[in-house]
Amino acid sequence: MRNRIPAHDRHTTAMREMGMKRVIISLFLLSGIIAFGVIGYHTVEDMSILDSLYMTVITISTVGFGEVKPLSSEGRIVTMIIIGTWITIGAYTIGNLFRVLVEGELSKTFGRKKVEKQISQLKNHYIICGYGRIGKLICRELLNNDIDFVAIDNDPEAVEQLDKDKILFIPKDATLEDVLLSAGLMRAKGIVTALRSDADNVFISLTARELRPDIYILARASDESSLLKLKRAGANRVDLPYAIGGKRMAQALVKPAVGDFLDFAVMEMDKNLGLGMEEVLIRENSGLVGKNLIQSNVRQDFGVIIVAIKKHTGEMTFNPAPTEVLYANDTLVILGKKEDLYRMKKKI
């Protein structure tokens, strides 16, 4: 699945974990040296805890400040042990910290390079602008259907979530023309504007339509007043998620049986019955052009149900009659088993 960020190989992961373990061990050893110095000076030289800590710190740091008091032979032995141990452990600790920081930055840099390369190879994919509640749901559905896409969002929380979900994304402002181009707008099949701001969605729609007059644009609107603006900006379809949700909840009250059926059709049909819905475009060179549904033998050959036909004129015909004639650029909305749907799409 190309929507996912390529996982680092096992060797890289193991090296990163080993580096962190070394840092933890180094800090533990450093704490041990400090504890040894405090206890040593306190026991041998009868210094207070604060003076013992002071002597340990200036010894480790080699700043050359004066001693709290002249040291005895035993105190000097403690000092030599601290210095000798610190030379080894200090260099080990600093080296490990530097290595982790450098490797971390290099890993991020090369990680983004891999992602950018993978995005540059996408074709006929979708661009999802915004990884909020709506954008996240859209990405999840595309993932479940193994459809290529790339998300764009510069919100820190969204970026963190995208990275956690290992989704291909660009952490930049989706309203910028160069960002849309870097997401592969000129090769994309469609773009979804799902930002919280209707103004931003209008601007993205305008930009995308100007750059790609033939691209399909699905826009999200927060307010009904933005519907016409988004359509004028070039959006092929505009949805109001809150209005859809409100109607669905009202339907659950007024027509509960219909609501239960829709839930079953959307949520359970694919999971429990192995059924799915698909759309098939009838091209100009298709053998179905000019035939009615009986003559097409679609139902007999593939065992599918034709739920609706979206005519080339834009008109939608539900539960079409057997005598319904098919024309070029009509779109069949079909229901059936996944393997039958696949066979039909492949043949047509």
Coordinates of N, CA and C in Angstrom, one line a residue, residues 49-156:
I49 N 27.0 17.8 52.8 CA 26.5 17.3 51.5 C 26.7 18.4 50.4
L50 N 26.4 19.6 50.7 CA 26.5 20.7 49.7 C 27.9 20.9 49.3
D51 N 28.9 20.9 50.2 CA 30.3 21.0 49.9 C 30.8 19.8 49.1
S52 N 30.3 18.7 49.5 CA 30.7 17.4 48.8 C 30.2 17.5 47.4
L53 N 29.0 17.9 47.1 CA 28.5 18.0 45.8 C 29.3 19.1 45.0
Y54 N 29.6 20.2 45.6 CA 30.4 21.3 45.0 C 31.8 20.7 44.6
M55 N 32.4 20.0 45.5 CA 33.8 19.5 45.1 C 33.7 18.5 44.0
T56 N 32.6 17.7 44.0 CA 32.4 16.7 42.9 C 32.2 17.4 41.5
V57 N 31.4 18.4 41.5 CA 31.0 19.1 40.3 C 32.3 19.8 39.7
I58 N 33.0 20.5 40.6 CA 34.2 21.3 40.1 C 35.3 20.3 39.6
T59 N 35.3 19.1 40.2 CA 36.3 18.1 39.8 C 36.0 17.6 38.5
I60 N 34.7 17.2 38.3 CA 34.2 16.7 37.0 C 34.3 17.7 35.9
S61 N 34.0 19.0 36.2 CA 34.0 20.0 35.2 C 35.4 20.6 34.9
T62 N 36.3 20.3 35.8 CA 37.7 20.7 35.6 C 37.8 22.2 35.4
V63 N 37.0 23.0 36.2 CA 37.0 24.4 36.0 C 38.1 25.1 36.8
G64 N 38.7 24.3 37.8 CA 39.9 24.8 38.5 C 39.6 25.7 39.7
F65 N 38.3 25.8 40.1 CA 38.0 26.5 41.3 C 38.8 26.0 42.5
G66 N 39.0 26.8 43.6 CA 39.7 26.3 44.7 C 38.9 25.3 45.5
E67 N 39.6 24.5 46.3 CA 39.0 23.4 47.1 C 38.4 24.1 48.3
V68 N 37.4 23.4 48.8 CA 36.7 23.9 50.0 C 37.6 24.0 51.2
K69 N 38.5 23.0 51.3 CA 39.5 22.9 52.3 C 40.6 22.0 51.8
P70 N 41.8 22.1 52.3 CA 42.9 21.2 51.9 C 42.5 19.7 52.1
L71 N 42.8 18.9 51.1 CA 42.4 17.5 51.1 C 43.5 16.7 51.8
S72 N 43.0 15.6 52.4 CA 43.9 14.6 53.0 C 44.3 13.7 51.9
S73 N 45.2 12.7 52.2 CA 45.6 11.8 51.2 C 44.4 11.0 50.7
E74 N 43.5 10.6 51.6 CA 42.4 9.8 51.2 C 41.5 10.7 50.3
G75 N 41.4 12.0 50.6 CA 40.5 12.9 49.8 C 41.1 13.0 48.4
R76 N 42.4 13.1 48.3 CA 43.1 13.2 47.0 C 42.8 11.9 46.1
I77 N 42.8 10.7 46.8 CA 42.6 9.5 46.1 C 41.2 9.5 45.6
V78 N 40.2 10.0 46.4 CA 38.8 10.1 45.9 C 38.7 11.0 44.6
T79 N 39.5 12.1 44.7 CA 39.5 13.1 43.6 C 40.1 12.4 42.3
M80 N 41.2 11.7 42.5 CA 41.8 11.0 41.3 C 40.9 10.0 40.7
I81 N 40.2 9.2 41.6 CA 39.2 8.2 41.1 C 38.1 8.9 40.3
I82 N 37.6 10.0 40.8 CA 36.5 10.8 40.1 C 37.0 11.3 38.7
I83 N 38.2 11.9 38.7 CA 38.8 12.4 37.4 C 39.0 11.3 36.4
G84 N 39.7 10.2 36.9 CA 40.0 9.1 36.0 C 38.7 8.4 35.4
T85 N 37.7 8.3 36.3 CA 36.5 7.6 35.8 C 35.7 8.6 34.9
W86 N 35.7 9.9 35.2 CA 35.0 10.8 34.4 C 35.6 11.0 33.0
I87 N 36.9 10.9 32.8 CA 37.5 11.0 31.5 C 36.9 9.9 30.5
T88 N 36.7 8.7 31.1 CA 36.2 7.7 30.2 C 34.7 7.8 30.0
I89 N 34.0 7.9 31.1 CA 32.5 7.9 31.1 C 32.0 9.2 30.4
G90 N 32.7 10.3 30.7 CA 32.3 11.6 30.2 C 32.3 11.6 28.6
A91 N 33.5 11.1 28.1 CA 33.6 11.0 26.7 C 32.6 10.1 26.1
Y92 N 32.3 9.0 26.8 CA 31.4 8.0 26.3 C 30.0 8.6 26.3
T93 N 29.6 9.4 27.3 CA 28.3 10.0 27.4 C 28.1 11.1 26.3
I94 N 29.1 12.0 26.2 CA 29.0 13.1 25.2 C 28.9 12.5 23.8
G95 N 29.7 11.5 23.5 CA 29.7 10.8 22.2 C 28.3 10.2 21.9
N96 N 27.7 9.5 22.9 CA 26.4 8.9 22.7 C 25.3 10.0 22.4
L97 N 25.4 11.0 23.2 CA 24.4 12.1 23.1 C 24.5 12.7 21.7
F98 N 25.7 13.0 21.3 CA 25.9 13.6 20.0 C 25.5 12.7 18.8
R99 N 25.8 11.4 19.0 CA 25.4 10.4 18.0 C 23.9 10.3 17.8
V100 N 23.2 10.3 19.0 CA 21.7 10.2 18.9 C 21.1 11.4 18.3
L101 N 21.6 12.6 18.6 CA 21.1 13.9 18.0 C 21.3 13.9 16.5
V102 N 22.6 13.6 16.1 CA 22.9 13.6 14.7 C 22.1 12.6 13.9
E103 N 22.0 11.3 14.4 CA 21.3 10.3 13.7 C 19.8 10.6 13.7
G104 N 19.3 11.2 14.7 CA 17.9 11.6 14.7 C 17.6 12.6 13.6
E105 N 18.5 13.6 13.5 CA 18.2 14.7 12.4 C 18.4 14.1 11.0
L106 N 19.4 13.2 10.9 CA 19.6 12.6 9.6 C 18.5 11.7 9.2
S107 N 18.0 11.0 10.2 CA 16.8 10.1 10.0 C 15.6 10.9 9.5
K108 N 15.4 12.0 10.2 CA 14.2 12.9 9.8 C 14.4 13.4 8.3
T109 N 15.6 13.8 8.0 CA 15.9 14.4 6.7 C 15.7 13.4 5.6
F110 N 16.4 12.2 5.8 CA 16.2 11.1 4.8 C 14.8 10.6 4.8
G111 N 14.1 10.6 5.9 CA 12.8 10.1 6.0 C 11.9 10.9 5.1
R112 N 12.0 12.3 5.2 CA 11.2 13.2 4.4 C 11.6 13.0 2.9
K113 N 12.9 12.8 2.6 CA 13.3 12.6 1.2 C 12.6 11.4 0.6
K114 N 12.5 10.3 1.4 CA 11.8 9.1 0.9 C 10.3 9.4 0.7
V115 N 9.7 10.1 1.6 CA 8.3 10.4 1.4 C 8.1 11.3 0.2
E116 N 8.9 12.3 0.0 CA 8.8 13.2 -1.2 C 9.0 12.4 -2.5
K117 N 9.9 11.5 -2.4 CA 10.1 10.6 -3.6 C 8.9 9.8 -3.9
Q118 N 8.3 9.2 -2.9 CA 7.2 8.4 -3.1 C 6.0 9.2 -3.6
I119 N 5.8 10.4 -3.1 CA 4.7 11.3 -3.5 C 4.9 11.6 -5.0
S120 N 6.2 11.8 -5.4 CA 6.5 12.2 -6.8 C 6.2 11.1 -7.8
Q121 N 6.0 9.8 -7.3 CA 5.8 8.7 -8.1 C 4.3 8.4 -8.2
L122 N 3.4 9.1 -7.4 CA 2.0 8.8 -7.4 C 1.4 9.3 -8.7
K123 N 0.4 8.5 -9.2 CA -0.4 8.9 -10.4 C -1.8 8.5 -10.2
N124 N -2.8 9.3 -10.7 CA -4.2 9.0 -10.5 C -4.6 8.9 -9.1
H125 N -4.0 9.7 -8.2 CA -4.2 9.6 -6.8 C -5.1 10.8 -6.4
Y126 N -5.4 10.8 -5.1 CA -6.2 11.9 -4.6 C -5.4 12.7 -3.6
I127 N -5.7 14.0 -3.6 CA -5.1 14.9 -2.6 C -6.1 15.4 -1.6
I128 N -5.8 15.1 -0.3 CA -6.7 15.4 0.7 C -6.1 16.6 1.5
C129 N -6.8 17.8 1.4 CA -6.4 19.0 2.0 C -7.1 19.1 3.4
G130 N -6.3 18.9 4.5 CA -6.9 19.0 5.8 C -7.0 17.6 6.4
Y131 N -6.4 17.4 7.6 CA -6.5 16.2 8.3 C -7.2 16.3 9.7
G132 N -8.4 17.1 9.6 CA -9.2 17.2 10.7 C -10.2 16.0 10.8
R133 N -11.3 16.2 11.5 CA -12.2 15.1 11.6 C -12.7 14.5 10.3
I134 N -13.1 15.4 9.4 CA -13.6 14.9 8.1 C -12.4 14.4 7.2
G135 N -11.3 15.1 7.2 CA -10.2 14.6 6.4 C -9.7 13.2 6.9
K136 N -9.7 13.1 8.2 CA -9.2 11.8 8.8 C -10.1 10.6 8.3
L137 N -11.5 10.9 8.3 CA -12.4 9.8 7.9 C -12.2 9.5 6.4
I138 N -12.0 10.5 5.6 CA -11.8 10.3 4.2 C -10.5 9.5 3.9
C139 N -9.5 9.8 4.6 CA -8.2 9.1 4.5 C -8.4 7.6 4.9
R140 N -9.1 7.4 6.0 CA -9.3 6.1 6.5 C -10.0 5.2 5.4
E141 N -11.1 5.8 4.8 CA -11.8 5.1 3.8 C -10.9 4.8 2.6
L142 N -10.1 5.7 2.2 CA -9.2 5.5 1.0 C -8.2 4.4 1.3
L143 N -7.7 4.4 2.6 CA -6.8 3.4 3.0 C -7.5 2.0 2.9
N144 N -8.7 1.9 3.4 CA -9.4 0.7 3.4 C -9.7 0.1 2.0
N145 N -9.8 1.0 1.1 CA -10.0 0.6 -0.3 C -8.8 0.6 -1.1
D146 N -7.6 0.8 -0.5 CA -6.3 0.7 -1.1 C -6.2 1.7 -2.3
I147 N -6.6 2.9 -2.1 CA -6.6 4.0 -3.1 C -5.5 4.9 -2.7
D148 N -4.6 5.3 -3.7 CA -3.5 6.1 -3.4 C -3.9 7.6 -3.1
F149 N -3.3 8.2 -2.2 CA -3.6 9.6 -1.8 C -2.4 10.2 -1.0
V150 N -2.5 11.5 -1.0 CA -1.5 12.2 -0.1 C -2.3 13.3 0.6
A151 N -2.0 13.5 1.9 CA -2.6 14.5 2.7 C -1.8 15.7 2.8
I152 N -2.4 16.9 3.0 CA -1.7 18.1 3.2 C -2.3 18.8 4.5
D153 N -1.4 19.2 5.4 CA -1.9 19.9 6.6 C -0.6 20.4 7.3
N154 N -0.7 21.7 7.8 CA 0.4 22.3 8.5 C 0.1 22.5 10.0
D155 N -1.0 22.0 10.4 CA -1.3 22.2 11.8 C -0.5 21.2 12.6
P156 N 0.3 21.6 13.7 CA 1.2 20.8 14.4 C 0.5 19.5 14.9

